[in-house]
């Protein structure tokens, strides 16, 4: 194709030749005047033709430049559209014009490549099917082509990318002999969608199914083909205690441990879901009552093998089985929950005893407390309380005993660096140390001992009202707290501590007597000193 500049040069040359011809003719004497007249007329027409042709060429060149510019703009637009555009004909070979995105998708240049080899390079069966379908569509050349487009795959997996496919026939005004494919990389979109769907039906902490998923699949699970359908309600014990004492991070770890316990105990066909904060639901299709009971026994057995660094794993379980189609899920759940709460009530005393023992053991391991301290305080407190008139096996004496065992349990939450510090505590460290009373209070509340919790909170109150945390005075302080405070102080003084060497029995008693009426209840101090031989036996001294 000649350039616009070259075309213009030709016209300029022709016009100059024409002008020279006209000038030369005027200087000649033509004998044949008629021929001269015809030749002059021919020159005039030729000049007009040249000028008209020149104008046509200028217009054509301008249109050509505009068309090329338009083509460049369209190509740039397609190359930057994040979509692949390609075309091919009946031979299924890709035409040489395609967008840059196609190179990224296929990892190569694709002109004259067979389209089905590109799309299905590692799926031979699909490649053969698409090849036959496309060839058939080109041969048909009818309205049926549009309907046949729906049979082509809408998404293909190409070089680890999910590619959306859109097929279009190119209408040339006559026959549709060219097909365009628009390719869109939807990998991120599908992954985001899959992640969203996953989060919609899974618990983010445990990755178990959530309540929404259970409600979604319930209509299918309640069908006769899944009968008998058993449901197990699982309720965690000790989560509130863990959250209150060790923080919600430890509580979350306990929840994950329970989720793992359930996962290792159930079958792959069972649906395990986190139903609420500390409650899980197991849906067991084609599972009888006996099989559900066997599963609950297995969960209990497996739970004993799991060791954590805080509160032991303990769950209460209740099951119900749907045998008839008319039974609703709500009825099934109600029965299972009622049985779970019945078992929880029956197991609560045993669990409470175990958790007290475990916490006490954990405290003895982690804290700098003299060996046997808790047992000595317990023994002395029970004897002291008996001298104050508390009957054996009474509720008051039982409360005193539990308080003696748990009086310093809140120290579990205090960093070892502070508990074991040999020198005096800083103001900030002392504030942390004083918080153990409130932690102990929350722990006792969590195991269902509000009376003991109240006494733990008051253990560092003083008779004169200058103690902490609330500045209670005299009879505002529970009797059990006043009694345990004296015994605890005596045992601490008569045994070596990290921060202080032990004192003699006489020195300790003198110090307690000195603090009567300021730190300690003066009447209780009098009884403790007068009856010390009965309270402080040789075993505990």
Coordinates of C-alpha atoms in Angstrom, one line a residue:
X1 CA 0.0 0.0 0.0
X2 CA 1.4 3.4 -1.1
X3 CA 1.8 6.2 1.4
X4 CA -0.3 9.4 1.3
X5 CA 2.9 11.4 0.7
X6 CA 3.8 9.2 -2.3
X7 CA 0.3 9.5 -3.8
X8 CA 0.5 13.3 -3.4
X9 CA 3.9 13.4 -5.2
X10 CA 2.4 11.5 -8.2
X11 CA -0.4 13.9 -8.5
X12 CA 1.9 16.9 -8.3
X13 CA 4.1 15.4 -11.0
X14 CA 1.2 14.7 -13.3
X15 CA -0.2 18.2 -12.9
X16 CA 3.2 19.8 -13.7
X17 CA 3.4 17.6 -16.9
X18 CA -0.1 18.7 -17.8
X19 CA 0.7 22.4 -17.3
X20 CA 3.8 22.0 -19.5
X21 CA 1.8 20.2 -22.2
X22 CA -0.8 23.1 -22.2
X23 CA 2.0 25.7 -22.5
X24 CA 3.8 23.8 -25.3
X25 CA 0.5 23.4 -27.2
X26 CA -0.1 27.1 -27.2
X27 CA 3.3 27.7 -28.7
X28 CA 2.7 25.2 -31.6
X29 CA 0.9 25.9 -34.9
X30 CA -1.6 23.0 -35.4
X31 CA -2.7 22.7 -39.0
X32 CA -5.7 20.7 -37.9
X33 CA -7.7 23.1 -35.9
X34 CA -10.4 20.6 -35.1
X35 CA -7.8 18.2 -33.6
X36 CA -6.3 21.0 -31.6
X37 CA -9.8 21.8 -30.2
X38 CA -10.4 18.2 -29.2
X39 CA -6.9 18.0 -27.6
X40 CA -7.5 21.1 -25.6
X41 CA -10.8 19.7 -24.4
X42 CA -9.1 16.4 -23.5
X43 CA -6.5 18.3 -21.4
X44 CA -9.2 20.2 -19.5
X45 CA -11.1 16.9 -18.7
X46 CA -7.8 15.2 -17.7
X47 CA -7.0 18.1 -15.3
X48 CA -10.4 17.8 -13.7
X49 CA -9.9 14.0 -13.4
X50 CA -6.5 14.5 -11.8
X51 CA -7.9 17.0 -9.3
X52 CA -10.9 14.8 -8.5
X53 CA -8.7 11.7 -8.1
X54 CA -6.4 13.7 -5.9
X55 CA -9.3 14.7 -3.7
X56 CA -10.5 11.0 -3.6
X57 CA -7.1 9.8 -2.6
X58 CA -6.8 12.4 0.2
X59 CA -10.2 11.4 1.6
X60 CA -9.2 7.7 1.3
X61 CA -5.9 8.3 3.0
X62 CA -7.6 10.2 5.8
X63 CA -10.1 7.4 6.3
X64 CA -7.3 4.9 6.2
X65 CA -5.4 6.8 8.9
X66 CA -8.6 7.1 11.0
X67 CA -9.3 3.4 10.5
X68 CA -5.8 2.4 11.6
X69 CA -6.1 4.7 14.6
X70 CA -9.4 3.1 15.4
X71 CA -8.0 -0.4 15.1
X72 CA -5.0 0.6 17.3
X73 CA -7.4 2.0 19.9
X74 CA -9.6 -1.1 19.8
X75 CA -6.6 -3.4 20.2
X76 CA -5.2 -1.3 23.1
X77 CA -8.7 -1.5 24.7
X78 CA -8.9 -5.3 24.3
X79 CA -5.3 -5.8 25.4
X80 CA -6.0 -3.9 28.6
X81 CA -9.4 -5.3 29.4
X82 CA -8.1 -8.2 31.4
X83 CA -10.0 -10.5 29.1
X84 CA -8.9 -12.8 26.3
X85 CA -10.4 -12.3 22.8
X86 CA -9.7 -14.6 20.0
X87 CA -11.4 -15.8 16.8
X88 CA -11.1 -19.0 14.6
X89 CA -12.8 -20.4 11.6
X90 CA -14.0 -23.8 10.4
X91 CA -10.5 -25.3 10.5
X92 CA -10.5 -24.5 14.3
X93 CA -7.2 -22.6 13.9
X94 CA -6.8 -19.4 15.9
X95 CA -6.6 -16.3 13.8
X96 CA -3.5 -14.1 14.1
X97 CA -5.3 -11.2 15.8
X98 CA -6.0 -11.8 19.5
X99 CA -5.6 -9.9 22.8
X100 CA -2.6 -9.9 25.0
X101 CA -4.5 -11.6 27.8
X102 CA -4.7 -14.8 25.7
X103 CA -0.9 -15.1 26.0
X104 CA -1.1 -14.9 29.8
X105 CA -3.9 -17.4 30.0
X106 CA -2.3 -20.0 27.6
X107 CA 1.3 -19.2 28.4
X108 CA 2.3 -18.9 24.7
X109 CA 1.5 -17.2 21.4
X110 CA -1.5 -18.9 19.9
X111 CA -1.9 -17.9 16.2
X112 CA -2.6 -20.9 14.0
X113 CA -2.9 -23.2 17.1
X114 CA -5.9 -25.5 17.2
X115 CA -8.4 -24.0 19.6
X116 CA -9.4 -27.3 21.2
X117 CA -5.7 -28.2 21.9
X118 CA -5.3 -24.9 23.7
X119 CA -8.5 -25.2 25.8
X120 CA -8.3 -28.9 26.6
X121 CA -4.6 -29.7 26.3
X122 CA -4.7 -32.2 29.2
X123 CA -8.3 -33.4 28.9
X124 CA -8.3 -35.7 25.9
X125 CA -11.9 -36.8 26.2
X126 CA -13.2 -33.2 26.5
X127 CA -11.0 -32.1 23.6
X128 CA -12.4 -34.7 21.3
X129 CA -15.9 -33.9 22.3
X130 CA -15.4 -30.1 21.8
X131 CA -13.7 -30.7 18.4
X132 CA -16.6 -32.7 17.1
X133 CA -19.2 -30.3 18.4
X134 CA -17.5 -27.2 16.9
X135 CA -17.0 -28.9 13.5
X136 CA -20.6 -29.9 13.5
X137 CA -21.7 -26.4 14.3
X138 CA -19.6 -24.9 11.4
X139 CA -21.1 -27.5 9.0
X140 CA -24.7 -26.8 10.0
X141 CA -24.5 -23.1 9.3
X142 CA -28.1 -22.7 10.6
X143 CA -30.1 -21.2 13.4
X144 CA -29.3 -24.4 15.3
X145 CA -25.8 -23.0 15.9
X146 CA -27.0 -20.6 18.6
X147 CA -28.7 -23.4 20.5
X148 CA -25.6 -25.6 20.2
X149 CA -23.5 -22.9 21.9
X150 CA -25.1 -23.9 25.2
X151 CA -23.5 -27.4 25.0
X152 CA -20.0 -26.0 25.1
X153 CA -18.3 -25.8 28.6
X154 CA -18.8 -22.5 30.4
X155 CA -15.7 -22.8 32.7
X156 CA -12.5 -24.6 31.9
X157 CA -9.4 -25.2 34.1
X158 CA -6.4 -24.0 32.1
X159 CA -2.9 -23.9 33.5
X160 CA -4.1 -23.8 37.1
X161 CA -6.5 -21.0 36.3
X162 CA -10.3 -21.1 36.2
X163 CA -11.4 -19.5 32.9
X164 CA -14.9 -18.4 32.1
X165 CA -15.8 -19.0 28.4
X166 CA -18.2 -16.9 26.4
X167 CA -18.8 -18.0 22.7
X168 CA -20.1 -15.7 20.0
X169 CA -20.7 -16.1 16.3
X170 CA -19.3 -13.3 14.2
X171 CA -22.0 -12.0 11.8
X172 CA -20.4 -11.0 8.5
X173 CA -23.7 -10.2 6.9
X174 CA -23.8 -13.4 5.0
X175 CA -22.8 -16.7 6.7
X176 CA -21.5 -17.1 10.2
X177 CA -18.1 -18.6 9.5
X178 CA -16.1 -17.1 12.4
X179 CA -16.5 -17.8 16.1
X180 CA -15.2 -15.5 18.8
X181 CA -14.3 -16.7 22.3
X182 CA -14.1 -14.3 25.2
X183 CA -12.0 -15.7 28.0
X184 CA -12.1 -14.3 31.6
X185 CA -9.9 -15.4 34.4
X186 CA -12.3 -16.0 37.3
X187 CA -9.9 -17.8 39.6
X188 CA -9.8 -15.1 42.3
X189 CA -13.6 -14.6 42.0
X190 CA -14.3 -18.3 42.4
X191 CA -11.9 -18.6 45.3
X192 CA -13.5 -15.6 47.0
X193 CA -16.9 -17.1 46.4
X194 CA -15.8 -20.5 47.7
X195 CA -14.3 -18.8 50.8
X196 CA -17.5 -16.9 51.4
X197 CA -19.6 -20.0 51.1
X198 CA -17.2 -21.8 53.4
X199 CA -17.4 -19.1 56.0
X200 CA -21.2 -19.0 55.7
X201 CA -21.5 -22.7 56.7
X202 CA -18.5 -23.2 58.9
X203 CA -17.4 -22.0 62.4
X204 CA -14.4 -19.7 62.0
X205 CA -12.7 -21.0 65.2
X206 CA -13.1 -24.7 64.9
X207 CA -13.8 -25.1 61.1
X208 CA -16.8 -27.3 62.0
X209 CA -20.1 -26.8 60.4
X210 CA -22.2 -24.1 62.0
X211 CA -25.9 -23.7 62.8
X212 CA -26.7 -22.3 59.4
X213 CA -25.4 -25.4 57.7
X214 CA -27.4 -27.7 60.0
X215 CA -30.5 -25.7 59.2
X216 CA -29.8 -26.0 55.5
X217 CA -29.3 -29.8 55.4
X218 CA -32.0 -30.7 57.9
X219 CA -34.8 -31.1 55.3
X220 CA -32.7 -33.8 53.6
X221 CA -31.6 -35.5 56.8
X222 CA -35.1 -35.8 58.1
X223 CA -36.0 -37.9 55.1
X224 CA -37.0 -41.6 55.7
X225 CA -33.8 -42.9 54.0
X226 CA -31.7 -41.5 56.9
X227 CA -33.7 -43.2 59.6
X228 CA -33.0 -44.0 62.3
X229 CA -31.5 -40.5 62.8
X230 CA -29.7 -39.9 66.1
X231 CA -28.8 -36.5 67.5
X232 CA -26.3 -35.9 70.2
X233 CA -26.0 -32.6 72.2
X234 CA -22.5 -31.9 73.5
X235 CA -22.1 -29.2 76.2
X236 CA -18.6 -28.2 77.4
X237 CA -17.8 -28.0 81.1
X238 CA -15.4 -25.5 82.4
X239 CA -15.3 -23.0 79.5
X240 CA -16.4 -20.1 81.7
X241 CA -13.8 -21.0 84.3
X242 CA -11.1 -21.1 81.6
X243 CA -12.2 -17.7 80.2
X244 CA -12.4 -16.1 83.6
X245 CA -9.0 -17.4 84.9
X246 CA -6.8 -17.8 81.9
X247 CA -8.5 -15.5 79.3
X248 CA -10.5 -16.1 76.2
X249 CA -7.5 -17.2 74.2
X250 CA -7.2 -20.3 76.4
X251 CA -10.9 -20.7 76.3
X252 CA -10.8 -20.7 72.5
X253 CA -8.0 -23.4 72.7
X254 CA -10.3 -25.5 74.9
X255 CA -13.1 -25.2 72.3
X256 CA -10.7 -26.3 69.6
X257 CA -9.6 -29.3 71.7
X258 CA -13.2 -30.3 72.1
X259 CA -13.9 -29.9 68.3
X260 CA -10.8 -32.1 67.6
X261 CA -12.1 -34.7 70.2
X262 CA -15.4 -34.9 68.4
X263 CA -13.8 -35.1 65.0
X264 CA -11.6 -38.0 66.1
X265 CA -14.5 -39.9 67.6
X266 CA -17.2 -39.6 64.9
X267 CA -17.5 -41.2 61.5
X268 CA -17.0 -39.4 58.2
X269 CA -20.8 -39.6 57.5
X270 CA -21.6 -37.8 60.7
X271 CA -22.3 -34.1 60.8
X272 CA -20.4 -32.3 63.6
X273 CA -21.4 -28.7 64.2
X274 CA -20.8 -25.9 66.7
X275 CA -24.3 -25.1 67.7
X276 CA -23.5 -22.2 70.1
X277 CA -20.7 -20.8 72.3
X278 CA -19.9 -24.0 74.3
X279 CA -22.5 -26.4 72.7
X280 CA -22.0 -28.8 69.8
X281 CA -24.5 -30.8 67.9
X282 CA -23.8 -34.2 66.3
X283 CA -26.2 -35.5 63.6
X284 CA -25.8 -39.2 63.0
X285 CA -27.7 -40.6 60.0
X286 CA -28.7 -44.3 60.0
X287 CA -27.7 -44.6 63.7
X288 CA -29.6 -46.4 66.3
X289 CA -29.9 -45.5 70.0
X290 CA -27.3 -48.2 71.0
X291 CA -24.9 -46.9 68.4
X292 CA -25.4 -43.3 69.6
X293 CA -24.7 -44.4 73.1
X294 CA -21.5 -46.2 72.0
X295 CA -20.3 -43.0 70.3
X296 CA -20.9 -41.0 73.5
X297 CA -19.0 -43.6 75.5
X298 CA -16.1 -43.3 73.0
X299 CA -16.1 -39.5 73.2
X300 CA -15.9 -39.7 77.0
X301 CA -13.1 -42.3 76.8
X302 CA -11.1 -40.3 74.2
X303 CA -11.6 -37.1 76.2
X304 CA -9.6 -38.6 79.1
X305 CA -6.6 -39.0 76.8
X306 CA -6.5 -35.3 75.9
X307 CA -4.2 -33.2 78.0
X308 CA -4.3 -29.4 78.2
X309 CA -2.2 -27.0 80.1
X310 CA -5.2 -25.5 81.9
X311 CA -8.6 -27.0 82.6
X312 CA -9.2 -30.6 81.6
X313 CA -11.6 -31.5 78.8
X314 CA -15.0 -32.4 80.1
X315 CA -18.3 -32.6 78.2
X316 CA -21.8 -33.5 79.1
X317 CA -23.7 -35.5 76.5
X318 CA -27.4 -36.3 75.7
X319 CA -28.8 -38.2 72.8
X320 CA -32.2 -38.7 71.1
X321 CA -33.1 -40.9 68.1
X322 CA -35.8 -40.3 65.5
X323 CA -37.3 -43.6 64.4
X324 CA -40.5 -42.4 62.8
X325 CA -40.9 -39.8 60.1
X326 CA -43.5 -37.7 61.9
X327 CA -41.0 -36.7 64.7
X328 CA -39.8 -33.1 64.2
X329 CA -36.2 -31.8 64.6
X330 CA -37.4 -29.5 67.4
X331 CA -38.8 -32.5 69.4
X332 CA -35.6 -34.5 68.8
X333 CA -33.5 -31.6 70.0
X334 CA -35.6 -31.0 73.1
X335 CA -35.3 -34.6 74.2
X336 CA -31.5 -34.7 73.6
X337 CA -31.0 -31.4 75.5
X338 CA -33.1 -32.6 78.4
X339 CA -31.0 -35.8 78.7
X340 CA -27.8 -33.8 78.4
X341 CA -28.8 -31.4 81.3
X342 CA -29.8 -34.4 83.4
X343 CA -26.4 -36.0 82.8
X344 CA -24.7 -32.6 83.5
X345 CA -26.5 -32.3 86.8
X346 CA -25.5 -35.9 87.7
X347 CA -21.9 -35.4 86.7
X348 CA -21.4 -31.8 88.1
X349 CA -20.3 -32.8 91.6
X350 CA -17.7 -35.2 90.3
X351 CA -16.5 -32.6 87.7
X352 CA -16.3 -30.0 90.4
X353 CA -14.2 -32.2 92.7
X354 CA -11.9 -33.0 89.8
X355 CA -11.5 -29.4 88.7
X356 CA -10.7 -28.3 92.2
X357 CA -8.1 -31.0 92.5
X358 CA -6.6 -30.2 89.1
X359 CA -6.5 -26.5 89.8
X360 CA -4.9 -27.1 93.2
X361 CA -2.4 -29.3 91.6
X362 CA -1.7 -26.8 88.9
X363 CA -1.3 -24.1 91.5
X364 CA 1.2 -26.2 93.5
X365 CA 3.2 -26.8 90.3
X366 CA 3.3 -23.2 89.0
X367 CA 3.4 -21.1 92.2
X368 CA 6.1 -20.7 94.8
X369 CA 4.1 -22.1 97.7
X370 CA 5.6 -24.2 100.5
X371 CA 4.9 -27.9 100.1
X372 CA 1.8 -29.1 101.9
X373 CA 0.5 -25.5 102.5
X374 CA -3.0 -26.2 101.3
X375 CA -3.4 -29.4 103.3
X376 CA -2.1 -27.8 106.5
X377 CA -4.4 -24.8 106.2
X378 CA -7.3 -27.2 105.5
X379 CA -6.6 -29.3 108.6
X380 CA -6.1 -26.3 110.9
X381 CA -9.2 -24.6 109.6
X382 CA -11.4 -27.6 110.2
X383 CA -10.2 -27.9 113.7
X384 CA -10.5 -24.2 114.4
X385 CA -14.0 -24.2 112.9
X386 CA -15.0 -27.1 115.1
X387 CA -13.8 -25.2 118.2
X388 CA -16.0 -22.3 117.1
X389 CA -19.1 -24.6 117.2
X390 CA -19.5 -25.7 113.6
X391 CA -21.0 -29.1 113.5
X392 CA -19.2 -32.0 111.6
X393 CA -20.7 -32.5 108.1
X394 CA -22.5 -29.2 108.3
X395 CA -22.8 -26.9 105.3
X396 CA -20.7 -24.2 107.1
X397 CA -17.9 -26.6 107.8
X398 CA -18.0 -27.9 104.3
X399 CA -17.7 -24.3 103.0
X400 CA -14.8 -23.6 105.4
X401 CA -13.0 -26.7 104.0
X402 CA -13.5 -25.7 100.4
X403 CA -12.4 -22.1 101.1
X404 CA -9.2 -23.5 102.8
X405 CA -8.5 -25.5 99.7
X406 CA -9.2 -22.6 97.3
X407 CA -8.1 -19.6 99.3
X408 CA -5.1 -18.8 97.1
X409 CA -6.3 -20.4 93.9
X410 CA -6.4 -17.1 92.1
X411 CA -2.6 -17.0 92.1
X412 CA -2.7 -19.3 89.1
X413 CA -3.2 -16.1 87.0
X414 CA -0.2 -14.3 88.5
X415 CA 3.1 -14.4 86.5
X416 CA 5.8 -16.5 88.0
X417 CA 8.2 -13.6 87.9
X418 CA 6.1 -11.8 90.4
X419 CA 5.3 -14.8 92.6
X420 CA 8.9 -15.8 92.8
X421 CA 10.4 -12.3 93.2
X422 CA 12.8 -12.3 96.1
X423 CA 12.9 -8.5 96.7
X424 CA 10.0 -6.1 97.3
X425 CA 7.4 -5.7 94.6
X426 CA 7.0 -2.5 92.7
X427 CA 3.7 -0.6 92.8
X428 CA 2.6 -2.1 89.5
X429 CA 3.6 -5.6 90.5
X430 CA 1.7 -5.3 93.8
X431 CA -1.4 -4.2 91.9
X432 CA -1.1 -7.4 89.8
X433 CA -0.6 -9.5 92.9
X434 CA -3.7 -8.1 94.6
X435 CA -5.8 -9.1 91.6
X436 CA -5.6 -12.8 92.6
X437 CA -8.5 -12.3 95.0
X438 CA -10.8 -11.3 92.2
X439 CA -9.6 -14.1 89.9
X440 CA -10.2 -16.6 92.8
X441 CA -13.7 -15.1 93.2
X442 CA -14.5 -15.7 89.5
X443 CA -13.2 -19.2 89.6
X444 CA -15.3 -20.1 92.6
X445 CA -18.3 -18.5 90.9
X446 CA -17.6 -20.6 87.8
X447 CA -17.8 -23.9 89.6
X448 CA -21.0 -22.9 91.3
X449 CA -19.7 -21.9 94.8
X450 CA -21.0 -18.3 95.3
X451 CA -20.5 -18.4 99.1
X452 CA -16.9 -19.5 98.8
X453 CA -16.4 -16.9 96.1
X454 CA -17.5 -14.2 98.4
X455 CA -15.1 -15.3 101.1
X456 CA -12.2 -15.6 98.7
X457 CA -12.7 -12.0 97.7
X458 CA -12.7 -11.0 101.4
X459 CA -9.6 -12.8 102.5
X460 CA -7.4 -9.7 102.3
X461 CA -9.9 -7.4 104.0
X462 CA -8.8 -6.1 107.4
X463 CA -10.7 -5.8 110.7
X464 CA -10.0 -2.1 110.7
X465 CA -11.3 -1.5 107.2
X466 CA -7.9 -0.8 105.5
X467 CA -7.7 -4.0 103.5
X468 CA -8.6 -4.7 99.8
X469 CA -10.4 -4.9 97.5
X470 CA -13.4 -3.1 99.1
X471 CA -12.3 -1.9 102.5
X472 CA -14.7 -4.1 104.4
X473 CA -14.5 -3.9 108.2
X474 CA -15.3 -6.2 111.2
X475 CA -18.5 -8.2 110.7
X476 CA -18.8 -7.1 107.1
X477 CA -16.1 -9.6 106.4
X478 CA -17.5 -13.2 106.3
X479 CA -16.7 -15.3 109.3
X480 CA -15.1 -18.0 107.1
X481 CA -12.7 -15.4 105.5
X482 CA -11.7 -14.0 108.9
X483 CA -11.0 -17.5 110.2
X484 CA -9.0 -18.7 107.2
X485 CA -7.0 -15.5 107.1
X486 CA -5.5 -16.2 110.6
X487 CA -4.6 -19.8 109.8
X488 CA -3.1 -18.9 106.4
X489 CA -1.0 -16.1 107.9
X490 CA 0.3 -18.5 110.6
X491 CA 1.3 -21.2 108.1
X492 CA 3.0 -18.7 105.8
X493 CA 5.0 -17.2 108.6
X494 CA 6.1 -20.6 109.9
X495 CA 7.4 -21.9 106.6
X496 CA 10.1 -20.6 104.3
X497 CA 8.9 -18.3 101.5
X498 CA 10.8 -17.1 98.4
X499 CA 10.8 -13.6 99.8
X500 CA 11.2 -14.3 103.6
X501 CA 12.6 -17.0 105.9
X502 CA 10.3 -18.8 108.3
X503 CA 9.7 -17.7 111.9
X504 CA 9.4 -19.8 114.9
X505 CA 5.9 -20.8 116.2
X506 CA 6.2 -18.4 119.1
X507 CA 7.2 -15.5 116.8
X508 CA 4.3 -16.2 114.5
X509 CA 1.8 -16.3 117.3
X510 CA 3.1 -13.1 118.8
X511 CA 2.8 -11.4 115.4
X512 CA -0.8 -12.6 115.0
X513 CA -1.6 -11.4 118.5
X514 CA -0.1 -8.0 117.7
X515 CA -2.3 -7.6 114.6
X516 CA -5.5 -8.5 116.6
X517 CA -8.0 -5.6 116.2
X518 CA -6.2 -4.2 113.1
X519 CA -5.7 -6.9 110.6
X520 CA -7.5 -9.9 112.3
X521 CA -10.7 -10.4 114.2
X522 CA -9.6 -10.0 117.9
X523 CA -12.0 -12.7 119.2
X524 CA -10.9 -15.3 116.7
X525 CA -7.2 -14.4 117.5
X526 CA -7.9 -15.0 121.2
X527 CA -9.4 -18.5 120.5
X528 CA -6.6 -19.4 118.1
X529 CA -3.9 -18.5 120.6
X530 CA -5.7 -20.0 123.6
X531 CA -6.5 -23.3 121.8
X532 CA -3.4 -23.4 119.6
X533 CA -2.5 -26.9 121.0
X534 CA -5.7 -28.3 119.6
X535 CA -5.6 -26.3 116.3
X536 CA -1.9 -26.6 115.5
X537 CA -1.1 -30.3 115.8
X538 CA 2.5 -31.6 115.4
X539 CA 1.7 -32.8 111.9
X540 CA 0.9 -29.3 110.7
X541 CA 3.4 -27.3 112.6

